PDB file of C-alpha atoms in Angstrom:
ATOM      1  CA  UNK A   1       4.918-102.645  -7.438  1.00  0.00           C
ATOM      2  CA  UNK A   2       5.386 -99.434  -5.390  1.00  0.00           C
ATOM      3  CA  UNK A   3       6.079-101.146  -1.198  1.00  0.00           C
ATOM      4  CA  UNK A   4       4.785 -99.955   1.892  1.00  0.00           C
ATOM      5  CA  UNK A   5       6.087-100.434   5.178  1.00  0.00           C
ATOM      6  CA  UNK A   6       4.875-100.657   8.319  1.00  0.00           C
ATOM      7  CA  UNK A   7       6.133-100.966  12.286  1.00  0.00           C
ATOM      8  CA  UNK A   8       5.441-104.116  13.759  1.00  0.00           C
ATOM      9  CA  UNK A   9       4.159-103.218  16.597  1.00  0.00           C
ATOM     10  CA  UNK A  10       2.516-100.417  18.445  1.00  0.00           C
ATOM     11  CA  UNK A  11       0.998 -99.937  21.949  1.00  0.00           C
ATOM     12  CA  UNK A  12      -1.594 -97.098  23.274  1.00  0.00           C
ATOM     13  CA  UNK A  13      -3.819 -96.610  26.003  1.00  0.00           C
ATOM     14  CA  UNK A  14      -7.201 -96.955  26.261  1.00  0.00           C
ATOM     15  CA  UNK A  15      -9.061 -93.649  25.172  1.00  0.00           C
ATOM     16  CA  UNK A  16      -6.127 -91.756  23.677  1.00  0.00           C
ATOM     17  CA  UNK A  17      -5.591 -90.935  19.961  1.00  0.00           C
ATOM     18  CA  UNK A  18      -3.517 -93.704  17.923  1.00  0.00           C
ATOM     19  CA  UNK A  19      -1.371 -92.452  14.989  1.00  0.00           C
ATOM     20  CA  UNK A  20      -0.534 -95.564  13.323  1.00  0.00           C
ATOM     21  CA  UNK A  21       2.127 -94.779  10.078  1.00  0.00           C
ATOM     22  CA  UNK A  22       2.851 -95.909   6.711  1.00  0.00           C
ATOM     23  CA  UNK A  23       6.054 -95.099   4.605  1.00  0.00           C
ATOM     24  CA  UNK A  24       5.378 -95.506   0.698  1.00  0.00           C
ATOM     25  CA  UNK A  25       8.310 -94.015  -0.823  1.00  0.00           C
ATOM     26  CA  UNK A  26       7.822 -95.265  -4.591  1.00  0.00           C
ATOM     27  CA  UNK A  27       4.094 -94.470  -4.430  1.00  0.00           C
ATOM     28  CA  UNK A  28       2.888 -93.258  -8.326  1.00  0.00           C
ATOM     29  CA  UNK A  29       0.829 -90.353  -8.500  1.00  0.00           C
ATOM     30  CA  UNK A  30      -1.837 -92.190  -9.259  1.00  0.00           C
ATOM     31  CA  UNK A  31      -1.892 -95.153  -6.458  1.00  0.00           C
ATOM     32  CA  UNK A  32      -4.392 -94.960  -3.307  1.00  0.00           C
ATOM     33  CA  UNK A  33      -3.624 -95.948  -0.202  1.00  0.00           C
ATOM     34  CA  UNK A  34      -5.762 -97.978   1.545  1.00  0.00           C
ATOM     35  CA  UNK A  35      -6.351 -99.108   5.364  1.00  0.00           C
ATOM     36  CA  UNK A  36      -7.516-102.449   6.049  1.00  0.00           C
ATOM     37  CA  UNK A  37      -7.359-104.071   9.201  1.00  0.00           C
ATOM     38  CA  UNK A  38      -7.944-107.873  10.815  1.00  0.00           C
ATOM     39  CA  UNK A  39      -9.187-108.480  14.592  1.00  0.00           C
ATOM     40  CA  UNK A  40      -8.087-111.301  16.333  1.00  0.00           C
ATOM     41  CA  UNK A  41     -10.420-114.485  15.234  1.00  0.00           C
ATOM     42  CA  UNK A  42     -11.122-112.578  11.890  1.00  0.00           C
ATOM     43  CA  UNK A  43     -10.447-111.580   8.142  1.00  0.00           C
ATOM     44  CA  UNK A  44      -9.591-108.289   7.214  1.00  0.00           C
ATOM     45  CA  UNK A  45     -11.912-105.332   6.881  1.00  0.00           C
ATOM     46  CA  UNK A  46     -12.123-102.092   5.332  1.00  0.00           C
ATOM     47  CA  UNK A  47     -11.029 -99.149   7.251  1.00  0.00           C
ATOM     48  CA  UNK A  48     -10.291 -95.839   4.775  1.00  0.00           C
ATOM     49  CA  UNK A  49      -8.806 -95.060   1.815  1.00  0.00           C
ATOM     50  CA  UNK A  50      -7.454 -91.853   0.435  1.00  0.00           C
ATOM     51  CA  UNK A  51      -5.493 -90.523  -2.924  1.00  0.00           C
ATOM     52  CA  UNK A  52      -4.257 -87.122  -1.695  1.00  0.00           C
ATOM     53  CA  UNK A  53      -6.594 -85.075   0.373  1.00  0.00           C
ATOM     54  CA  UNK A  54      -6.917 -86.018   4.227  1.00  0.00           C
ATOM     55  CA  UNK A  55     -10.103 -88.451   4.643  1.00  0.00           C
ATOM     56  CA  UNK A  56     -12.177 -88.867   7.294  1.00  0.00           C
ATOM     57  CA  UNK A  57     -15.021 -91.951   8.037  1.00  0.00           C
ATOM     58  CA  UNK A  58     -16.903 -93.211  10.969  1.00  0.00           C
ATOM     59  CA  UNK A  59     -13.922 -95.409  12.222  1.00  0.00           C
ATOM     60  CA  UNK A  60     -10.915 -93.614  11.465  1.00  0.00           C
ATOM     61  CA  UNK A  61      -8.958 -90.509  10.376  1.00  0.00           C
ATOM     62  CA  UNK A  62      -6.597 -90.772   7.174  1.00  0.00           C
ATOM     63  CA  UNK A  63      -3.693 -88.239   7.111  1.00  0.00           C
ATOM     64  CA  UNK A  64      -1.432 -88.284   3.584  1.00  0.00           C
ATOM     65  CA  UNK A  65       1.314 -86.253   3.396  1.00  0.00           C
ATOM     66  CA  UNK A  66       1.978 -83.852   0.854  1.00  0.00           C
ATOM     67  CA  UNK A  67       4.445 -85.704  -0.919  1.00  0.00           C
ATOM     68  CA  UNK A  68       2.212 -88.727  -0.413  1.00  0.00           C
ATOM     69  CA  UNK A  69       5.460 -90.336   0.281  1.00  0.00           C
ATOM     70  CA  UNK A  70       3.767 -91.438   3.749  1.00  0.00           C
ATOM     71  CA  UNK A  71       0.398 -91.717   5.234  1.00  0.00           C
ATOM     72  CA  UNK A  72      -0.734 -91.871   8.938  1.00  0.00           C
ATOM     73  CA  UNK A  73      -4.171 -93.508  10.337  1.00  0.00           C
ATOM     74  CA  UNK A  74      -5.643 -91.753  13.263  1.00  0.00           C
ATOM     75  CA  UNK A  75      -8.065 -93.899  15.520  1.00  0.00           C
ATOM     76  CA  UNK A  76      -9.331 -90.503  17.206  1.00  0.00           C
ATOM     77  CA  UNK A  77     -10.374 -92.754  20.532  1.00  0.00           C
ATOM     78  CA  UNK A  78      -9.026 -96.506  20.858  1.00  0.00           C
ATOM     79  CA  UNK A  79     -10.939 -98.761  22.539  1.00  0.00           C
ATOM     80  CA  UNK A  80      -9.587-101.866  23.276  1.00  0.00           C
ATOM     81  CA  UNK A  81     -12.200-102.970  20.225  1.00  0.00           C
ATOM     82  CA  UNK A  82      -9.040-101.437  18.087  1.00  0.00           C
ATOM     83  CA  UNK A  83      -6.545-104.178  18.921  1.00  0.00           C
ATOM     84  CA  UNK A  84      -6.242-105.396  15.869  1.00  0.00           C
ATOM     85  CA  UNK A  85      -3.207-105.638  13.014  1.00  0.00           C
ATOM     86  CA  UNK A  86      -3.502-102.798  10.700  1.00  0.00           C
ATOM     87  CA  UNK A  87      -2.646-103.134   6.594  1.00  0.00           C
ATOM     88  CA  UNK A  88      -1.976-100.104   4.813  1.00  0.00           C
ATOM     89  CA  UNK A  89      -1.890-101.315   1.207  1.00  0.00           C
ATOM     90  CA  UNK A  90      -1.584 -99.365  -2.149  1.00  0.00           C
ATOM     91  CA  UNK A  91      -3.475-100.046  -5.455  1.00  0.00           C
ATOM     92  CA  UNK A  92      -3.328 -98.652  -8.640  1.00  0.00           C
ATOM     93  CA  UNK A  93      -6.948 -97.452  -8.893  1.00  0.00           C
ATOM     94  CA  UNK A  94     -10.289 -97.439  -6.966  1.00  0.00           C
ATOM     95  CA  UNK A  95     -11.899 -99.209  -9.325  1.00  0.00           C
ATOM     96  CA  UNK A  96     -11.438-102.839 -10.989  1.00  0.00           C
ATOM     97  CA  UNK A  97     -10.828-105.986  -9.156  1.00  0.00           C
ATOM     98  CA  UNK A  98      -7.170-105.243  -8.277  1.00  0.00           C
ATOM     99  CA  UNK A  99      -5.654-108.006  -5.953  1.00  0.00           C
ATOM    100  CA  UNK A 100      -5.053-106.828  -2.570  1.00  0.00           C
ATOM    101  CA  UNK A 101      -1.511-107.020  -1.126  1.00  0.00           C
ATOM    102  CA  UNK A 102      -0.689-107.589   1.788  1.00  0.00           C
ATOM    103  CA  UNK A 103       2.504-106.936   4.151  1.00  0.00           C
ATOM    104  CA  UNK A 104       2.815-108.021   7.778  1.00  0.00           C
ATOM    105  CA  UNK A 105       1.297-105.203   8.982  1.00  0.00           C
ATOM    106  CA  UNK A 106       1.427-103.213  12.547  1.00  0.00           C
ATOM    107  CA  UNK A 107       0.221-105.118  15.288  1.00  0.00           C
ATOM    108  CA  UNK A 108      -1.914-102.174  17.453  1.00  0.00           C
ATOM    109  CA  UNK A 109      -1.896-103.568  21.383  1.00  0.00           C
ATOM    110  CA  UNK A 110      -4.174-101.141  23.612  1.00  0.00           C
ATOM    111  CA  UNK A 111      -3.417-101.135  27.065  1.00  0.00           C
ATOM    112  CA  UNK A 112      -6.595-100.387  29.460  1.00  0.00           C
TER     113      UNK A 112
ATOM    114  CA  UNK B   1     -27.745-109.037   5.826  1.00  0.00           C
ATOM    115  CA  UNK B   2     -25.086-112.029   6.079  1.00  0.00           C
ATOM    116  CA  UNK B   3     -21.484-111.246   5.461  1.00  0.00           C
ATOM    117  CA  UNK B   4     -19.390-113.671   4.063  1.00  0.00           C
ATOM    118  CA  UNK B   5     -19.969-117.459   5.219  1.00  0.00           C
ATOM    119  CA  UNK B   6     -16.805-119.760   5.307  1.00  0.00           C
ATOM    120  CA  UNK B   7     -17.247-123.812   6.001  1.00  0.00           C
ATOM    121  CA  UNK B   8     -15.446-125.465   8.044  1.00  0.00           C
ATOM    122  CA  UNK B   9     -13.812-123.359  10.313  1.00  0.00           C
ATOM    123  CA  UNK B  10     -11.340-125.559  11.214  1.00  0.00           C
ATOM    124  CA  UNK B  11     -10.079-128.536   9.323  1.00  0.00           C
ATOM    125  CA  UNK B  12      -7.481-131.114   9.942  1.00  0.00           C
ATOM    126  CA  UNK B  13      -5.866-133.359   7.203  1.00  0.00           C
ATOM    127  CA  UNK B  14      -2.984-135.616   6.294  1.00  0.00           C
ATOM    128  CA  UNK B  15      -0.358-134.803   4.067  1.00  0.00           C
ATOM    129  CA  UNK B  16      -1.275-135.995   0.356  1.00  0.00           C
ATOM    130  CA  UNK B  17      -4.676-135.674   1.129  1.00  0.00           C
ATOM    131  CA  UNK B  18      -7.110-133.426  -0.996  1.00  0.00           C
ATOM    132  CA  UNK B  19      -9.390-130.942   0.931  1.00  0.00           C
ATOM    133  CA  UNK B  20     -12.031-128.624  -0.363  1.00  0.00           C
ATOM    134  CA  UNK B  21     -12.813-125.516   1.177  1.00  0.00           C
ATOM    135  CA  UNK B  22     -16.118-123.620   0.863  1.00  0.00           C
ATOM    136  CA  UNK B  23     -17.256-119.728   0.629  1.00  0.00           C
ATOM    137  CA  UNK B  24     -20.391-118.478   0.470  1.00  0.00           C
ATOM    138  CA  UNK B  25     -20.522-114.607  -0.567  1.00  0.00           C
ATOM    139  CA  UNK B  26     -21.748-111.804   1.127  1.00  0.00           C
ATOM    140  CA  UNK B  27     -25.448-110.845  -0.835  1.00  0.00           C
ATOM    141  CA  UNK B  28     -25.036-108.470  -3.668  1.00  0.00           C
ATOM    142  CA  UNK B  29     -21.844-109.752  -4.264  1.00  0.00           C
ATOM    143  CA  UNK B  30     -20.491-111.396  -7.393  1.00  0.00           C
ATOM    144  CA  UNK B  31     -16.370-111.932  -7.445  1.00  0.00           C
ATOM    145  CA  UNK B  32     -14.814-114.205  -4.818  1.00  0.00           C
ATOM    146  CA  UNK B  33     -11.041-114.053  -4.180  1.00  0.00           C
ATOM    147  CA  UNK B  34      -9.021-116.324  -1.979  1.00  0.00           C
ATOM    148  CA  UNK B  35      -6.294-115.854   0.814  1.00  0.00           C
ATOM    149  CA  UNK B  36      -4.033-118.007   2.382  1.00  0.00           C
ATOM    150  CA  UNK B  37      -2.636-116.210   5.686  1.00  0.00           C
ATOM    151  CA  UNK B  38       0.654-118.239   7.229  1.00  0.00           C
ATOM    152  CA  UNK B  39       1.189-117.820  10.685  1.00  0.00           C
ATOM    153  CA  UNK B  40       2.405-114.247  11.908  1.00  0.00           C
ATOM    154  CA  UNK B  41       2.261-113.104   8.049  1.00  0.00           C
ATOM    155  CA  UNK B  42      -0.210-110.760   6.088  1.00  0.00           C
ATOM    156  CA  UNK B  43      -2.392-112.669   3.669  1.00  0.00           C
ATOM    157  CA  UNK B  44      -1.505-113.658   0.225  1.00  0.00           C
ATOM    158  CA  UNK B  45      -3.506-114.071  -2.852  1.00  0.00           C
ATOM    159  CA  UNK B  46      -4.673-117.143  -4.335  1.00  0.00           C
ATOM    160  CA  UNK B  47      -6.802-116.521  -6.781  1.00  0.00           C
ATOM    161  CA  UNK B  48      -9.886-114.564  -8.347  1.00  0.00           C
ATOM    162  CA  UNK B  49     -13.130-115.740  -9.564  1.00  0.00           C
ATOM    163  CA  UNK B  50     -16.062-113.884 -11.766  1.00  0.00           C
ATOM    164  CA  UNK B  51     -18.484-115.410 -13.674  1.00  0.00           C
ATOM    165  CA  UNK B  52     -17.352-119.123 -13.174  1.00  0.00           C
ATOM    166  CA  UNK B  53     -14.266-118.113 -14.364  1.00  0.00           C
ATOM    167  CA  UNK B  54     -10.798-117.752 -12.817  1.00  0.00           C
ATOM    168  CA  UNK B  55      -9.766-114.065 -13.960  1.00  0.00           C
ATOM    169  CA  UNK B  56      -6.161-113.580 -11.796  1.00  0.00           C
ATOM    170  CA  UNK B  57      -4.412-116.278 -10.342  1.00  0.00           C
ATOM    171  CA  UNK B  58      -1.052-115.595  -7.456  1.00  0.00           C
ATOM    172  CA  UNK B  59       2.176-117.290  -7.192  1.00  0.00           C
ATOM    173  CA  UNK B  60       0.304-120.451  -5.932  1.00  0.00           C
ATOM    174  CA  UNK B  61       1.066-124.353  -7.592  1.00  0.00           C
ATOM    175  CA  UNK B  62      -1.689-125.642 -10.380  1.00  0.00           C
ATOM    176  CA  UNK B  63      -2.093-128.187  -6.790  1.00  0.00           C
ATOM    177  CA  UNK B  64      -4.619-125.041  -5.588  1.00  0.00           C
ATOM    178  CA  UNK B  65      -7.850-124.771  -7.665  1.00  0.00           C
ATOM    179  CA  UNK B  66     -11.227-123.546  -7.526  1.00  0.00           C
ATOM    180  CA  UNK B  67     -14.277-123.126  -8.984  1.00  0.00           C
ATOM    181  CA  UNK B  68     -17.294-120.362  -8.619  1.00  0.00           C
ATOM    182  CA  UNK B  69     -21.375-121.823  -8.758  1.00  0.00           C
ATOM    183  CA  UNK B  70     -24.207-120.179 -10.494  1.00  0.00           C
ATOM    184  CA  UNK B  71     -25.005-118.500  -7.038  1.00  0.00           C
ATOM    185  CA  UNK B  72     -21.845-116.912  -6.814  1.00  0.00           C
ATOM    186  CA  UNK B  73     -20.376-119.140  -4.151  1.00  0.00           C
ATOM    187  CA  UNK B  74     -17.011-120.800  -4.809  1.00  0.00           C
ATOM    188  CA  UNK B  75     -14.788-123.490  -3.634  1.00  0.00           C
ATOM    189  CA  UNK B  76     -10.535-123.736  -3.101  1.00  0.00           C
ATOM    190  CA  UNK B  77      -9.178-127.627  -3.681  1.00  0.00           C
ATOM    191  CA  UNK B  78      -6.140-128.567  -2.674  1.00  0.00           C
ATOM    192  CA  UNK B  79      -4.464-131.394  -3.317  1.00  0.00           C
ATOM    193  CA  UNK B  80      -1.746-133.481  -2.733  1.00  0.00           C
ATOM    194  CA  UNK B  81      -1.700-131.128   0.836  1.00  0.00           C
ATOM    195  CA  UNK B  82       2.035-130.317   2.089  1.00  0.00           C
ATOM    196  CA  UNK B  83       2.834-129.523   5.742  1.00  0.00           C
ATOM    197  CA  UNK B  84       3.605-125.980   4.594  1.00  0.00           C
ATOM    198  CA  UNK B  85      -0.042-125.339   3.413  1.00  0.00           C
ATOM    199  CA  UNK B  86      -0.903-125.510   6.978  1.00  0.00           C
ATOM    200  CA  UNK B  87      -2.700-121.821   7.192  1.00  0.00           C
ATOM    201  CA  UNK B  88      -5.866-120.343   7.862  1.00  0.00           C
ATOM    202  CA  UNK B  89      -7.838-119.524   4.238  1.00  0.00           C
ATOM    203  CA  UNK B  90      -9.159-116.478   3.635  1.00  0.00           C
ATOM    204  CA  UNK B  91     -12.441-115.748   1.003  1.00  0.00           C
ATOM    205  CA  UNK B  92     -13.317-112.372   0.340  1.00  0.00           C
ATOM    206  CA  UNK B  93     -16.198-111.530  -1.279  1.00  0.00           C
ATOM    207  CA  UNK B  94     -16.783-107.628  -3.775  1.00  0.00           C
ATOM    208  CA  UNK B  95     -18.886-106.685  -6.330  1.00  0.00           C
ATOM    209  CA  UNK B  96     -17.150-106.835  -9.993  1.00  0.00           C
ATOM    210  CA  UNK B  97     -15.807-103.470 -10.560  1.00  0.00           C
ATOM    211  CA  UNK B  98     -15.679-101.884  -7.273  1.00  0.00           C
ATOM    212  CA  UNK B  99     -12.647-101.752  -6.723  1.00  0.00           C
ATOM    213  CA  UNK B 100      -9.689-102.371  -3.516  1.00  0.00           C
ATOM    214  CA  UNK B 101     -12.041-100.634  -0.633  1.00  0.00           C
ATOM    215  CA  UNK B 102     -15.126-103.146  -1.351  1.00  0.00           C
ATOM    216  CA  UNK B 103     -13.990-106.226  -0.127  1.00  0.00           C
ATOM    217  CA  UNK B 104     -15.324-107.792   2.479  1.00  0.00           C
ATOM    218  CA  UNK B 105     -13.624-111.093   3.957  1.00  0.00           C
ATOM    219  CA  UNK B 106     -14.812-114.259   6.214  1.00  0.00           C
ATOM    220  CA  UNK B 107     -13.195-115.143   9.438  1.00  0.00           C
ATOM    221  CA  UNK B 108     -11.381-118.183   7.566  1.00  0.00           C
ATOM    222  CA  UNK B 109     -11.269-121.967   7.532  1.00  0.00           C
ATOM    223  CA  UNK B 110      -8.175-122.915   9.732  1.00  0.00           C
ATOM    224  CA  UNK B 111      -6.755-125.827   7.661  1.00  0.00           C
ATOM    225  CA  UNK B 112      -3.724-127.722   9.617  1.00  0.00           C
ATOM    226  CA  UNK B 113      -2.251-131.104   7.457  1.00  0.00           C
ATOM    227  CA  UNK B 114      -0.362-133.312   9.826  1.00  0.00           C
TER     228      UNK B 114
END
């Protein structure tokens, strides 16, 4: 199974931009890379997911490279809503009822 | 529209005990998976159920079972409970099908075996 990895930690201040990175060197060409992320108190949720163009949603920005060896999520504006630990996790399709799996994660503290 | 619903929230037990642990899924939704989340550590897969069935199962002892109602909802036994399966339990709830983005989890049952 193709590995991602994460820092463990990250800081930011309130109202500025958060680029929050992902290395996944053995990605396949066909594996997405998905976002998910857990609040304090709370399971995981969906953030973004992407296969090689740049995707954008209502929550966040997802930048892959070109060599989709590494991807980056952009919070555009964190609020200290964001604090949260962020999962970037790869799958072999977007469709089926493929596990999830999960590392440890980047641990985003925002700083008012 | 209800997400999903996880019962207790927090449970406490003694070691060798049995403990049942109960998800309710978020409407529309038909597969339930289960998490267990360690302290300081990602979550991990337990297991998968669709249609009453189990359909993928994690590196987790035959000690962890579960079983999925008519009405979708599902259950995670333990038995025999070890101090290491001190964790909070994770369900997540998708439609069959849809694929890694369509999840959609609970906040967790916080199970703690003295």
């Amino acid at each position: 199974d193709a590995k991602t990895t994460q820092p463990n930690s990250m800081e930011s201040n309130e109202e500025e931009p958060v680029h929050l990175p992902c290395n996944h060197s053995t990605i396949s060409g066909t594996d997405y890379i998905h976002w998910y992320r857990q609040l304090p108190s709370q399971g995981p949720e969906y953030v973004i997911h992407g296969l090689t163009s740049n995707v954008n949603n209502r929550m966040a920005s997802l930048a892959i490279a070109e060599d989709r060896k590494s991807s980056t999520l952009i919070l555009h504006r964190a609020t200290l809503r964001d604090a949260a630990v962020y999962y970037c996790i790869l799958s072999l399709s977007n469709f089926g009822n493929e596990k999830l799996t999960f590392g440890t994660g980047t641990r985003l503290t925002i700083i008012p | 529209d209800a997400g999903v619903t996880q019962s207790p929230t927090h449970l406490i037990k003694t070691r060798g005990q049995q403990v049942t642990l109960r998800c309710s899924p978020k409407s529309g939704h038909d597969t339930v998976s289960w998490y267990q989340q360690a302290l300081g550590q990602g979550p991990q897969f337990i297991f998968q159920y669709y249609e009453e069935e189990e359909r993928q199962r994690g590196n987790f002892p035959d000690r962890f079972s579960g079983h999925q109602f008519p009405n979708y909802s599902s259950e995670l036994n333990v038995n025999a409970l070890l101090l290491g399966d001190s964790a909070l339990y994770l369900c997540a709830s998708s439609l069959f099908g849809r694929g890694v983005s369509g999840y959609t989890f609970g906040s967790g049952t916080r199970l703690t075996v003295v």
